[in-house]
mmCIF file of C-alpha atoms in Angstrom:
data_model
loop_
_atom_site.group_PDB
_atom_site.id
_atom_site.type_symbol
_atom_site.label_atom_id
_atom_site.label_comp_id
_atom_site.label_asym_id
_atom_site.label_seq_id
_atom_site.Cartn_x
_atom_site.Cartn_y
_atom_site.Cartn_z
ATOM 1 C CA MET A 151 72.827 -152.245 -71.245
ATOM 2 C CA GLU A 152 70.445 -154.080 -73.567
ATOM 3 C CA GLY A 153 67.889 -154.347 -70.767
ATOM 4 C CA PHE A 154 68.095 -150.624 -70.100
ATOM 5 C CA VAL A 155 67.659 -149.888 -73.798
ATOM 6 C CA ASN A 156 64.541 -152.058 -73.838
ATOM 7 C CA ILE A 157 63.111 -150.210 -70.832
ATOM 8 C CA VAL A 158 63.769 -146.825 -72.486
ATOM 9 C CA GLN A 159 62.263 -148.035 -75.754
ATOM 10 C CA GLY A 160 59.203 -149.387 -73.924
ATOM 11 C CA PHE A 161 58.723 -146.008 -72.229
ATOM 12 C CA LEU A 162 59.042 -144.136 -75.523
ATOM 13 C CA ASP A 163 56.642 -146.524 -77.230
ATOM 14 C CA LEU A 164 53.938 -145.155 -74.918
ATOM 15 C CA GLY A 165 54.058 -142.003 -77.029
ATOM 16 C CA ALA A 166 53.638 -138.311 -76.274
ATOM 17 C CA THR A 167 50.084 -138.800 -75.007
ATOM 18 C CA VAL A 168 51.461 -140.687 -71.980
ATOM 19 C CA ILE A 169 54.965 -139.249 -71.600
ATOM 20 C CA LEU A 170 53.908 -135.580 -71.572
ATOM 21 C CA PRO A 171 51.142 -135.959 -68.961
ATOM 22 C CA VAL A 172 53.556 -137.819 -66.676
ATOM 23 C CA ALA A 173 56.175 -135.087 -67.161
ATOM 24 C CA ILE A 174 53.624 -132.326 -66.475
ATOM 25 C CA PHE A 175 52.334 -134.114 -63.362
ATOM 26 C CA LEU A 176 55.861 -134.436 -61.964
ATOM 27 C CA LEU A 177 56.625 -130.797 -62.813
ATOM 28 C CA GLY A 178 53.453 -129.713 -61.040
ATOM 29 C CA LEU A 179 54.527 -131.572 -57.888
ATOM 30 C CA LEU A 180 58.039 -130.115 -58.175
ATOM 31 C CA PHE A 181 56.617 -126.591 -58.325
ATOM 32 C CA GLY A 182 54.463 -127.087 -55.240
ATOM 33 C CA GLN A 183 51.081 -127.950 -56.720
ATOM 34 C CA LYS A 184 48.787 -130.243 -54.748
ATOM 35 C CA PRO A 185 48.763 -133.794 -56.190
ATOM 36 C CA GLY A 186 45.138 -133.512 -57.312
ATOM 37 C CA LYS A 187 45.709 -130.250 -59.177
ATOM 38 C CA ALA A 188 48.942 -131.501 -60.742
ATOM 39 C CA PHE A 189 47.230 -134.733 -61.808
ATOM 40 C CA ARG A 190 44.366 -132.781 -63.393
ATOM 41 C CA SER A 191 46.827 -130.619 -65.357
ATOM 42 C CA GLY A 192 48.684 -133.679 -66.652
ATOM 43 C CA LEU A 193 45.449 -135.474 -67.487
ATOM 44 C CA THR A 194 44.053 -132.448 -69.351
ATOM 45 C CA ILE A 195 47.229 -132.105 -71.398
ATOM 46 C CA GLY A 196 47.133 -135.830 -72.152
ATOM 47 C CA VAL A 197 43.537 -135.558 -73.386
ATOM 48 C CA ALA A 198 44.508 -132.529 -75.505
ATOM 49 C CA PHE A 199 47.380 -134.400 -77.138
ATOM 50 C CA VAL A 200 45.140 -137.406 -77.808
ATOM 51 C CA GLY A 201 42.864 -134.998 -79.668
ATOM 52 C CA ILE A 202 45.740 -133.271 -81.450
ATOM 53 C CA PHE A 203 47.193 -136.541 -82.689
ATOM 54 C CA LEU A 204 43.786 -137.787 -83.783
ATOM 55 C CA VAL A 205 43.518 -134.672 -85.943
ATOM 56 C CA VAL A 206 47.101 -135.169 -87.170
ATOM 57 C CA ASP A 207 46.207 -138.763 -88.108
ATOM 58 C CA LEU A 208 43.246 -137.398 -90.062
ATOM 59 C CA LEU A 209 45.699 -135.145 -91.882
ATOM 60 C CA VAL A 210 48.199 -137.950 -92.515
ATOM 61 C CA ASN A 211 45.669 -140.510 -93.673
ATOM 62 C CA ASN A 212 44.290 -138.105 -96.271
ATOM 63 C CA LEU A 213 47.467 -136.361 -97.473
ATOM 64 C CA GLY A 214 49.545 -139.527 -97.910
ATOM 65 C CA PRO A 215 47.308 -141.212 -100.516
ATOM 66 C CA ALA A 216 46.643 -137.858 -102.217
ATOM 67 C CA ALA A 217 50.367 -137.229 -102.610
ATOM 68 C CA GLN A 218 50.831 -140.732 -103.993
ATOM 69 C CA GLY A 219 48.041 -140.010 -106.478
ATOM 70 C CA MET A 220 49.807 -136.823 -107.632
ATOM 71 C CA VAL A 221 53.079 -138.686 -108.087
ATOM 72 C CA ASP A 222 51.377 -141.494 -110.034
ATOM 73 C CA ARG A 223 49.671 -138.999 -112.348
ATOM 74 C CA LEU A 224 53.009 -137.317 -113.063
ATOM 75 C CA GLY A 225 54.665 -140.669 -113.798
ATOM 76 C CA VAL A 226 57.688 -139.672 -111.739
ATOM 77 C CA GLU A 227 60.440 -142.163 -110.912
ATOM 78 C CA LEU A 228 62.776 -141.036 -108.128
ATOM 79 C CA ASN A 229 65.016 -143.630 -106.473
ATOM 80 C CA VAL A 230 65.027 -142.343 -102.837
ATOM 81 C CA ILE A 231 61.808 -142.976 -100.889
ATOM 82 C CA ASP A 232 60.694 -140.556 -98.147
ATOM 83 C CA VAL A 233 59.801 -143.002 -95.343
ATOM 84 C CA GLY A 234 58.620 -140.290 -92.934
ATOM 85 C CA TRP A 235 59.409 -139.497 -89.320
ATOM 86 C CA PRO A 236 57.977 -142.714 -87.761
ATOM 87 C CA ALA A 237 60.554 -144.774 -89.642
ATOM 88 C CA SER A 238 63.287 -142.224 -88.893
ATOM 89 C CA SER A 239 62.592 -142.334 -85.158
ATOM 90 C CA SER A 240 62.570 -146.154 -85.054
ATOM 91 C CA ILE A 241 65.920 -146.232 -86.874
ATOM 92 C CA ALA A 242 67.302 -143.693 -84.395
ATOM 93 C CA TRP A 243 66.220 -145.636 -81.296
ATOM 94 C CA ALA A 244 67.730 -148.845 -82.723
ATOM 95 C CA SER A 245 71.187 -147.277 -82.526
ATOM 96 C CA GLY A 246 73.731 -148.435 -79.960
ATOM 97 C CA VAL A 247 73.916 -144.930 -78.445
ATOM 98 C CA ALA A 248 70.166 -144.448 -78.000
ATOM 99 C CA ALA A 249 70.108 -145.430 -74.319
ATOM 100 C CA PHE A 250 72.335 -142.502 -73.370
ATOM 101 C CA ILE A 251 70.302 -139.749 -75.016
ATOM 102 C CA ILE A 252 67.363 -139.219 -72.633
ATOM 103 C CA PRO A 253 69.418 -139.020 -69.390
ATOM 104 C CA LEU A 254 72.061 -136.924 -71.148
ATOM 105 C CA GLY A 255 69.413 -134.638 -72.658
ATOM 106 C CA LEU A 256 67.743 -134.076 -69.287
ATOM 107 C CA LEU A 257 71.121 -133.368 -67.651
ATOM 108 C CA VAL A 258 72.095 -130.855 -70.339
ATOM 109 C CA ASN A 259 68.743 -129.059 -70.000
ATOM 110 C CA VAL A 260 69.100 -128.825 -66.219
ATOM 111 C CA ILE A 261 72.675 -127.512 -66.493
ATOM 112 C CA MET A 262 71.602 -124.873 -69.007
ATOM 113 C CA LEU A 263 68.693 -123.800 -66.811
ATOM 114 C CA VAL A 264 70.923 -123.514 -63.734
ATOM 115 C CA THR A 265 73.592 -121.596 -65.660
ATOM 116 C CA LYS A 266 70.913 -119.399 -67.234
ATOM 117 C CA THR A 267 72.013 -120.324 -70.767
ATOM 118 C CA THR A 268 68.438 -121.288 -71.659
ATOM 119 C CA LYS A 269 64.957 -120.257 -70.573
ATOM 120 C CA THR A 270 63.350 -123.460 -71.869
ATOM 121 C CA MET A 271 62.447 -126.379 -69.638
ATOM 122 C CA ASN A 272 61.881 -128.973 -72.370
ATOM 123 C CA VAL A 273 59.377 -131.615 -71.251
ATOM 124 C CA ASP A 274 58.930 -132.890 -74.811
ATOM 125 C CA ILE A 275 61.041 -135.957 -74.050
ATOM 126 C CA TRP A 276 59.351 -137.966 -76.780
ATOM 127 C CA ASN A 277 60.958 -135.717 -79.403
ATOM 128 C CA PHE A 278 64.453 -136.432 -78.079
ATOM 129 C CA TRP A 279 64.529 -138.904 -80.969
ATOM 130 C CA HIS A 280 65.847 -136.034 -83.113
ATOM 131 C CA TYR A 281 68.936 -135.839 -80.881
ATOM 132 C CA THR A 282 69.188 -139.624 -80.995
ATOM 133 C CA PHE A 283 69.162 -139.623 -84.801
ATOM 134 C CA MET A 284 71.937 -137.042 -84.790
ATOM 135 C CA ALA A 285 74.000 -139.204 -82.443
ATOM 136 C CA ALA A 286 73.293 -142.316 -84.519
ATOM 137 C CA MET A 287 74.525 -140.657 -87.720
ATOM 138 C CA VAL A 288 77.811 -139.582 -86.162
ATOM 139 C CA TYR A 289 78.219 -142.979 -84.492
ATOM 140 C CA ALA A 290 77.749 -144.633 -87.881
ATOM 141 C CA ILE A 291 80.641 -142.669 -89.452
ATOM 142 C CA SER A 292 82.957 -142.564 -86.444
ATOM 143 C CA GLY A 293 82.236 -145.610 -84.271
ATOM 144 C CA SER A 294 82.840 -143.247 -81.348
ATOM 145 C CA ILE A 295 80.265 -142.978 -78.586
ATOM 146 C CA ILE A 296 81.926 -139.775 -77.322
ATOM 147 C CA GLN A 297 81.692 -138.054 -80.709
ATOM 148 C CA SER A 298 78.083 -139.155 -81.167
ATOM 149 C CA LEU A 299 77.037 -137.827 -77.749
ATOM 150 C CA ILE A 300 78.816 -134.530 -78.389
ATOM 151 C CA ALA A 301 76.920 -134.233 -81.664
ATOM 152 C CA ALA A 302 73.609 -134.888 -79.887
ATOM 153 C CA VAL A 303 74.408 -132.259 -77.248
ATOM 154 C CA ILE A 304 75.269 -129.686 -79.943
ATOM 155 C CA PHE A 305 71.950 -130.387 -81.665
ATOM 156 C CA GLN A 306 70.092 -130.035 -78.360
ATOM 157 C CA VAL A 307 71.808 -126.784 -77.397
ATOM 158 C CA ILE A 308 70.940 -125.292 -80.801
ATOM 159 C CA ALA A 309 67.331 -126.477 -80.408
ATOM 160 C CA LEU A 310 67.020 -124.884 -76.956
ATOM 161 C CA LYS A 311 68.574 -121.596 -78.088
ATOM 162 C CA VAL A 312 66.224 -121.424 -81.078
ATOM 163 C CA ALA A 313 63.328 -122.218 -78.725
ATOM 164 C CA ASP A 314 64.358 -119.288 -76.511
ATOM 165 C CA TRP A 315 64.684 -116.995 -79.523
ATOM 166 C CA THR A 316 61.265 -117.864 -80.933
ATOM 167 C CA ALA A 317 59.405 -118.021 -77.592
ATOM 168 C CA PRO A 318 58.127 -114.400 -77.808
ATOM 169 C CA MET A 319 56.646 -115.175 -81.248
ATOM 170 C CA VAL A 320 55.053 -118.392 -79.916
ATOM 171 C CA SER A 321 53.548 -116.409 -77.044
ATOM 172 C CA GLU A 322 52.278 -113.466 -79.079
ATOM 173 C CA PHE A 323 51.305 -114.859 -82.473
ATOM 174 C CA PHE A 324 50.245 -118.379 -81.500
ATOM 175 C CA GLU A 325 48.797 -117.119 -78.198
ATOM 176 C CA LEU A 326 50.720 -119.685 -76.153
ATOM 177 C CA PRO A 327 52.182 -117.731 -73.208
ATOM 178 C CA GLY A 328 54.912 -119.518 -71.284
ATOM 179 C CA VAL A 329 55.454 -122.045 -74.096
ATOM 180 C CA SER A 330 58.449 -122.586 -76.380
ATOM 181 C CA ILE A 331 59.065 -125.122 -79.137
ATOM 182 C CA ALA A 332 62.349 -127.065 -79.367
ATOM 183 C CA THR A 333 61.148 -129.806 -81.752
ATOM 184 C CA GLY A 334 64.093 -130.791 -83.964
ATOM 185 C CA SER A 335 62.218 -130.658 -87.269
ATOM 186 C CA THR A 336 60.707 -127.219 -86.527
ATOM 187 C CA ILE A 337 63.917 -125.518 -85.396
ATOM 188 C CA SER A 338 65.569 -126.696 -88.625
ATOM 189 C CA TYR A 339 63.378 -124.258 -90.563
ATOM 190 C CA ALA A 340 64.128 -121.305 -88.255
ATOM 191 C CA PRO A 341 66.519 -119.779 -90.862
ATOM 192 C CA GLY A 342 63.350 -119.198 -92.897
ATOM 193 C CA ILE A 343 62.526 -116.417 -90.404
ATOM 194 C CA PHE A 344 65.326 -114.320 -91.950
ATOM 195 C CA LEU A 345 63.916 -114.947 -95.423
ATOM 196 C CA VAL A 346 60.506 -113.787 -94.218
ATOM 197 C CA LYS A 347 62.037 -110.560 -92.895
ATOM 198 C CA LEU A 348 63.724 -110.097 -96.276
ATOM 199 C CA LEU A 349 60.384 -110.464 -98.094
ATOM 200 C CA GLN A 350 58.810 -108.004 -95.684
ATOM 201 C CA ARG A 351 61.372 -105.417 -96.834
ATOM 202 C CA THR A 352 61.240 -106.223 -100.563
ATOM 203 C CA PRO A 353 59.343 -103.655 -102.681
ATOM 204 C CA VAL A 354 56.057 -104.897 -104.173
ATOM 205 C CA VAL A 355 56.448 -108.369 -102.596
ATOM 206 C CA LYS A 356 56.022 -106.911 -99.116
ATOM 207 C CA ASN A 357 52.492 -105.859 -100.079
ATOM 208 C CA TRP A 358 51.435 -109.378 -101.057
ATOM 209 C CA ASN A 359 49.233 -110.345 -98.138
ATOM 210 C CA ALA A 360 46.740 -113.123 -97.534
ATOM 211 C CA ASP A 361 46.287 -113.930 -93.866
ATOM 212 C CA PRO A 362 43.145 -115.619 -92.485
ATOM 213 C CA ASP A 363 41.671 -112.332 -91.187
ATOM 214 C CA THR A 364 42.161 -110.549 -94.524
ATOM 215 C CA ILE A 365 40.694 -113.486 -96.438
ATOM 216 C CA GLN A 366 37.665 -113.591 -94.156
ATOM 217 C CA LYS A 367 37.049 -109.843 -94.514
ATOM 218 C CA ARG A 368 37.183 -110.133 -98.308
ATOM 219 C CA PHE A 369 35.123 -113.303 -98.730
ATOM 220 C CA GLY A 370 32.841 -113.155 -95.695
ATOM 221 C CA ILE A 371 31.805 -116.549 -94.339
ATOM 222 C CA PHE A 372 33.542 -118.228 -97.288
ATOM 223 C CA GLY A 373 36.815 -116.858 -95.955
ATOM 224 C CA GLU A 374 36.458 -118.682 -92.637
ATOM 225 C CA SER A 375 38.972 -121.408 -91.859
ATOM 226 C CA ILE A 376 36.390 -124.167 -92.319
ATOM 227 C CA PHE A 377 35.752 -123.103 -95.907
ATOM 228 C CA ILE A 378 39.475 -122.605 -96.605
ATOM 229 C CA GLY A 379 40.101 -126.172 -95.449
ATOM 230 C CA LEU A 380 37.283 -127.486 -97.631
ATOM 231 C CA PHE A 381 38.605 -125.613 -100.676
ATOM 232 C CA LEU A 382 42.284 -126.537 -100.262
ATOM 233 C CA GLY A 383 41.408 -130.174 -99.534
ATOM 234 C CA ALA A 384 39.255 -130.323 -102.664
ATOM 235 C CA VAL A 385 42.076 -128.840 -104.779
ATOM 236 C CA ILE A 386 44.487 -131.496 -103.479
ATOM 237 C CA GLY A 387 41.944 -134.197 -104.310
ATOM 238 C CA ILE A 388 41.519 -132.858 -107.854
ATOM 239 C CA LEU A 389 45.316 -132.754 -108.361
ATOM 240 C CA ALA A 390 45.489 -136.349 -107.136
ATOM 241 C CA GLY A 391 42.960 -137.386 -109.780
ATOM 242 C CA TYR A 392 40.276 -138.361 -107.277
ATOM 243 C CA SER A 393 36.629 -139.032 -108.115
ATOM 244 C CA VAL A 394 34.051 -136.396 -107.179
ATOM 245 C CA GLY A 395 33.105 -138.314 -104.042
ATOM 246 C CA ASP A 396 36.710 -138.640 -102.901
ATOM 247 C CA VAL A 397 37.360 -134.956 -103.632
ATOM 248 C CA ILE A 398 34.470 -134.021 -101.336
ATOM 249 C CA GLU A 399 35.692 -136.484 -98.707
ATOM 250 C CA ILE A 400 39.218 -135.067 -98.524
ATOM 251 C CA GLY A 401 37.777 -131.550 -98.557
ATOM 252 C CA MET A 402 35.617 -132.383 -95.543
ATOM 253 C CA ALA A 403 38.606 -133.960 -93.775
ATOM 254 C CA MET A 404 40.718 -130.815 -94.221
ATOM 255 C CA ALA A 405 37.785 -128.622 -93.109
ATOM 256 C CA ALA A 406 37.624 -130.760 -89.967
ATOM 257 C CA VAL A 407 41.368 -130.327 -89.368
ATOM 258 C CA MET A 408 41.035 -126.525 -89.611
ATOM 259 C CA VAL A 409 38.196 -126.456 -87.066
ATOM 260 C CA LEU A 410 39.263 -129.162 -84.609
ATOM 261 C CA MET A 411 42.976 -128.375 -84.198
ATOM 262 C CA PRO A 412 42.462 -124.947 -82.551
ATOM 263 C CA ARG A 413 39.930 -126.525 -80.164
ATOM 264 C CA MET A 414 42.470 -129.142 -79.077
ATOM 265 C CA VAL A 415 45.168 -126.505 -78.481
ATOM 266 C CA LYS A 416 42.768 -124.536 -76.259
ATOM 267 C CA ILE A 417 42.233 -127.669 -74.127
ATOM 268 C CA LEU A 418 46.015 -128.109 -73.918
ATOM 269 C CA MET A 419 46.482 -124.553 -72.661
ATOM 270 C CA GLU A 420 43.779 -125.166 -70.054
ATOM 271 C CA GLY A 421 45.981 -127.884 -68.574
ATOM 272 C CA LEU A 422 49.291 -126.079 -69.054
ATOM 273 C CA MET A 423 48.506 -122.675 -67.550
ATOM 274 C CA PRO A 424 48.241 -123.833 -63.884
ATOM 275 C CA VAL A 425 51.649 -125.557 -64.164
ATOM 276 C CA SER A 426 53.156 -122.537 -65.907
ATOM 277 C CA GLU A 427 51.897 -120.184 -63.168
ATOM 278 C CA SER A 428 53.187 -122.485 -60.413
ATOM 279 C CA ALA A 429 56.585 -122.651 -62.159
ATOM 280 C CA ARG A 430 56.853 -118.859 -62.262
ATOM 281 C CA GLU A 431 55.926 -118.536 -58.570
ATOM 282 C CA TRP A 432 58.389 -121.267 -57.525
ATOM 283 C CA LEU A 433 61.234 -119.788 -59.578
ATOM 284 C CA SER A 434 60.451 -116.242 -58.458
ATOM 285 C CA LYS A 435 60.824 -117.234 -54.800
ATOM 286 C CA ARG A 436 64.190 -118.870 -55.380
ATOM 287 C CA PHE A 437 65.815 -117.029 -58.282
ATOM 288 C CA GLY A 438 63.976 -113.724 -58.478
ATOM 289 C CA ASP A 439 61.709 -112.692 -61.325
ATOM 290 C CA ARG A 440 63.030 -115.124 -63.924
ATOM 291 C CA GLU A 441 61.318 -116.083 -67.160
ATOM 292 C CA ILE A 442 60.995 -119.810 -67.863
ATOM 293 C CA HIS A 443 59.248 -121.409 -70.838
ATOM 294 C CA ILE A 444 57.891 -124.946 -70.972
ATOM 295 C CA GLY A 445 59.075 -126.696 -74.139
ATOM 296 C CA LEU A 446 56.296 -128.574 -75.925
ATOM 297 C CA ASP A 447 55.769 -130.455 -79.182
ATOM 298 C CA ALA A 448 55.376 -128.264 -82.276
ATOM 299 C CA ALA A 449 51.864 -129.685 -82.609
ATOM 300 C CA VAL A 450 50.717 -126.872 -80.288
ATOM 301 C CA ALA A 451 51.390 -124.371 -83.097
ATOM 302 C CA LEU A 452 49.062 -126.162 -85.520
ATOM 303 C CA GLY A 453 46.070 -124.459 -83.923
ATOM 304 C CA HIS A 454 46.529 -121.379 -86.102
ATOM 305 C CA PRO A 455 44.634 -121.702 -89.409
ATOM 306 C CA ALA A 456 47.448 -120.042 -91.367
ATOM 307 C CA VAL A 457 49.785 -122.924 -90.499
ATOM 308 C CA ILE A 458 47.469 -125.607 -91.897
ATOM 309 C CA SER A 459 46.555 -123.450 -94.931
ATOM 310 C CA THR A 460 50.225 -122.904 -95.769
ATOM 311 C CA ALA A 461 50.992 -126.595 -95.347
ATOM 312 C CA LEU A 462 48.114 -127.734 -97.596
ATOM 313 C CA ILE A 463 49.316 -125.407 -100.354
ATOM 314 C CA LEU A 464 52.871 -126.678 -99.941
ATOM 315 C CA VAL A 465 51.895 -130.351 -100.404
ATOM 316 C CA PRO A 466 51.487 -130.154 -104.232
ATOM 317 C CA VAL A 467 54.331 -127.603 -104.335
ATOM 318 C CA THR A 468 56.649 -130.147 -102.674
ATOM 319 C CA VAL A 469 55.698 -132.852 -105.162
ATOM 320 C CA ALA A 470 56.331 -130.407 -108.037
ATOM 321 C CA LEU A 471 59.702 -129.396 -106.583
ATOM 322 C CA ALA A 472 60.762 -133.047 -106.370
ATOM 323 C CA VAL A 473 60.058 -133.373 -110.091
ATOM 324 C CA ILE A 474 61.660 -130.164 -111.379
ATOM 325 C CA LEU A 475 64.681 -129.689 -109.123
ATOM 326 C CA PRO A 476 67.795 -130.978 -110.926
ATOM 327 C CA GLY A 477 69.782 -133.398 -108.773
ATOM 328 C CA ASN A 478 66.947 -134.244 -106.390
ATOM 329 C CA ALA A 479 66.327 -137.979 -105.982
ATOM 330 C CA LEU A 480 63.842 -137.942 -103.064
ATOM 331 C CA LEU A 481 60.254 -138.947 -103.732
ATOM 332 C CA PRO A 482 58.150 -137.061 -101.132
ATOM 333 C CA PHE A 483 55.624 -139.205 -99.350
ATOM 334 C CA GLY A 484 55.886 -140.114 -95.662
ATOM 335 C CA ASP A 485 56.737 -136.632 -94.375
ATOM 336 C CA LEU A 486 54.268 -134.590 -96.425
ATOM 337 C CA ALA A 487 51.984 -134.532 -93.391
ATOM 338 C CA THR A 488 54.816 -133.069 -91.247
ATOM 339 C CA ILE A 489 54.881 -129.885 -93.348
ATOM 340 C CA PRO A 490 52.661 -128.036 -90.817
ATOM 341 C CA PHE A 491 55.238 -128.781 -88.137
ATOM 342 C CA VAL A 492 58.263 -127.580 -90.090
ATOM 343 C CA VAL A 493 56.714 -124.344 -91.369
ATOM 344 C CA ALA A 494 55.256 -123.210 -88.021
ATOM 345 C CA PHE A 495 58.049 -120.700 -87.280
ATOM 346 C CA ILE A 496 57.901 -119.354 -90.826
ATOM 347 C CA VAL A 497 54.168 -118.699 -90.553
ATOM 348 C CA GLY A 498 54.641 -117.083 -87.156
ATOM 349 C CA ALA A 499 57.386 -114.784 -88.462
ATOM 350 C CA ALA A 500 55.159 -113.863 -91.414
ATOM 351 C CA ARG A 501 52.357 -112.977 -88.976
ATOM 352 C CA GLY A 502 50.080 -115.434 -90.705
ATOM 353 C CA ASN A 503 50.728 -114.055 -94.197
ATOM 354 C CA ILE A 504 50.111 -117.190 -96.262
ATOM 355 C CA VAL A 505 51.711 -115.759 -99.423
ATOM 356 C CA HIS A 506 55.045 -115.011 -97.727
ATOM 357 C CA SER A 507 54.876 -118.284 -95.807
ATOM 358 C CA VAL A 508 54.403 -120.326 -98.995
ATOM 359 C CA ILE A 509 57.265 -118.531 -100.788
ATOM 360 C CA VAL A 510 59.723 -119.091 -97.924
ATOM 361 C CA GLY A 511 58.387 -122.581 -97.260
ATOM 362 C CA THR A 512 59.021 -123.503 -100.892
ATOM 363 C CA ILE A 513 62.647 -122.371 -100.632
ATOM 364 C CA MET A 514 63.249 -124.230 -97.355
ATOM 365 C CA ILE A 515 61.612 -127.445 -98.597
ATOM 366 C CA GLY A 516 63.725 -127.273 -101.755
ATOM 367 C CA ILE A 517 66.827 -127.154 -99.542
ATOM 368 C CA SER A 518 65.486 -130.105 -97.497
ATOM 369 C CA LEU A 519 65.012 -132.203 -100.642
ATOM 370 C CA TYR A 520 68.669 -131.732 -101.598
ATOM 371 C CA ILE A 521 69.875 -132.461 -98.046
ATOM 372 C CA ALA A 522 67.694 -135.584 -97.828
ATOM 373 C CA THR A 523 69.121 -136.752 -101.160
ATOM 374 C CA ASP A 524 72.680 -136.144 -99.968
ATOM 375 C CA VAL A 525 72.308 -138.188 -96.745
ATOM 376 C CA ALA A 526 70.299 -140.984 -98.388
ATOM 377 C CA PRO A 527 73.251 -143.477 -98.567
ATOM 378 C CA MET A 528 73.994 -143.020 -94.840
ATOM 379 C CA PHE A 529 70.277 -143.029 -93.975
ATOM 380 C CA THR A 530 69.821 -146.289 -95.890
ATOM 381 C CA GLN A 531 72.817 -147.933 -94.246
ATOM 382 C CA MET A 532 71.516 -146.962 -90.791
ATOM 383 C CA ALA A 533 68.161 -148.526 -91.691
ATOM 384 C CA ILE A 534 69.847 -151.750 -92.806
ATOM 385 C CA ASN A 535 71.867 -151.863 -89.562
ATOM 386 C CA ALA A 536 68.618 -151.428 -87.622
ATOM 387 C CA ASP A 537 66.944 -154.304 -89.526
ATOM 388 C CA PHE A 538 64.368 -151.841 -90.857
ATOM 389 C CA ASN A 539 61.914 -153.290 -93.396
ATOM 390 C CA MET A 540 62.676 -151.384 -96.566
ATOM 391 C CA PRO A 541 59.706 -150.307 -98.727
ATOM 392 C CA GLU A 542 59.057 -152.752 -101.540
ATOM 393 C CA GLY A 543 61.110 -151.981 -104.645
ATOM 394 C CA SER A 544 63.256 -149.282 -102.973
ATOM 395 C CA THR A 545 67.049 -149.270 -102.832
ATOM 396 C CA LYS A 546 67.535 -146.020 -100.907
ATOM 397 C CA ILE A 547 65.478 -144.217 -98.275
ATOM 398 C CA SER A 548 65.549 -140.845 -96.517
ATOM 399 C CA SER A 549 63.064 -138.327 -95.142
ATOM 400 C CA ILE A 550 62.158 -134.648 -95.370
ATOM 401 C CA ASP A 551 61.898 -134.354 -91.566
ATOM 402 C CA GLN A 552 65.218 -135.611 -90.192
ATOM 403 C CA GLY A 553 66.966 -136.648 -93.398
ATOM 404 C CA GLY A 554 66.386 -133.151 -94.753
ATOM 405 C CA ASN A 555 67.054 -131.434 -91.423
ATOM 406 C CA LEU A 556 69.458 -128.520 -91.949
ATOM 407 C CA VAL A 557 70.859 -128.514 -88.393
ATOM 408 C CA ASN A 558 71.358 -132.288 -88.469
ATOM 409 C CA TRP A 559 73.117 -132.074 -91.856
ATOM 410 C CA LEU A 560 75.512 -129.260 -90.843
ATOM 411 C CA ILE A 561 76.609 -131.065 -87.661
ATOM 412 C CA TYR A 562 76.948 -134.323 -89.595
ATOM 413 C CA LYS A 563 79.165 -132.635 -92.215
ATOM 414 C CA VAL A 564 81.420 -131.114 -89.555
ATOM 415 C CA PHE A 565 81.988 -134.524 -87.923
ATOM 416 C CA SER A 566 82.514 -136.087 -91.347
ATOM 417 C CA LEU A 567 85.633 -133.908 -91.723
ATOM 418 C CA PHE A 568 87.258 -135.783 -88.826
ATOM 419 C CA ASN A 569 86.134 -139.277 -89.830
#
């Protein structure tokens, strides 16, 4: 078993930029593409994800220090450190149940496709770590492999159903036809869609609108995404207490993110469309005219400028919430750069309205802070069991991404009743 776990871990360590191209290549062959065409599709998608994650790294490397600067200026002392999703995923894969999750997850997806209980063929295997974390939490409180696997399956089923539900929005608003998103952190914020609909029906508030097109019409070239990125980046730098040079540097970095991310998503779609078309033809011959979506990482939704704009505004908002919310103990840090991922559905539901997106995003992040605080003791114990190197001076850790995940928390609480 230990050898199998090591093989699985070695495969996952290759990252999405290797795993996804391999998955797309195999799917292309399955759906009758010639090997050369299937290989080109996989390679193109791999190149696109290399580009996407380079841009994400640019975001992370600039937002992390800026957030730390804001916290230092406020003189805040909170005793739970947000270690971010990389630490969360490593803790998850160190669990004794981790080896079962990928084969079980693939089996569940196939069964749901055959029984027509989902329209999503999720090739985002790398993000199965969210299911693994869910299983690891339940295993930690129950010691039962059966219970932990049931918990992981419940999480996966919810993720796939949310992916099906939001697929039309992903196709229309994000202009990603044939794509759905089942990423665990993103589907956790799907309840925010209902809050968006509520705002859209609330007198006065429903008229508050600031989407990228409206901003550009009002401010001309200064309303273009490149200038919005420059401005929001500079504001974050000022709030962090940066020097003039550093303020300009982070502003340029955020301008680059706003321009480069949509380009990378276009390259990804170039590789995905041939596979998507082959899938439809193959399924149509065997099952009639049936709609199937290919499940991808939520990074594909970051190509819309409203998503990045909303996330950049929410960075200082999140730090402020951590300070003012009574009962919160989480110090935001590691997962501040994942905010674009978690608010993607909210922005899509708001049709790019940044005002509504920020309002709802603030509410959802506030909820995440409380959830992350609540699970911090269990999160910390799991880290200790996994021999995780705790941040210097910290006694408790958690994260906004998975520690503050609403779906994860609800399932965890249900299983806690029986253990």
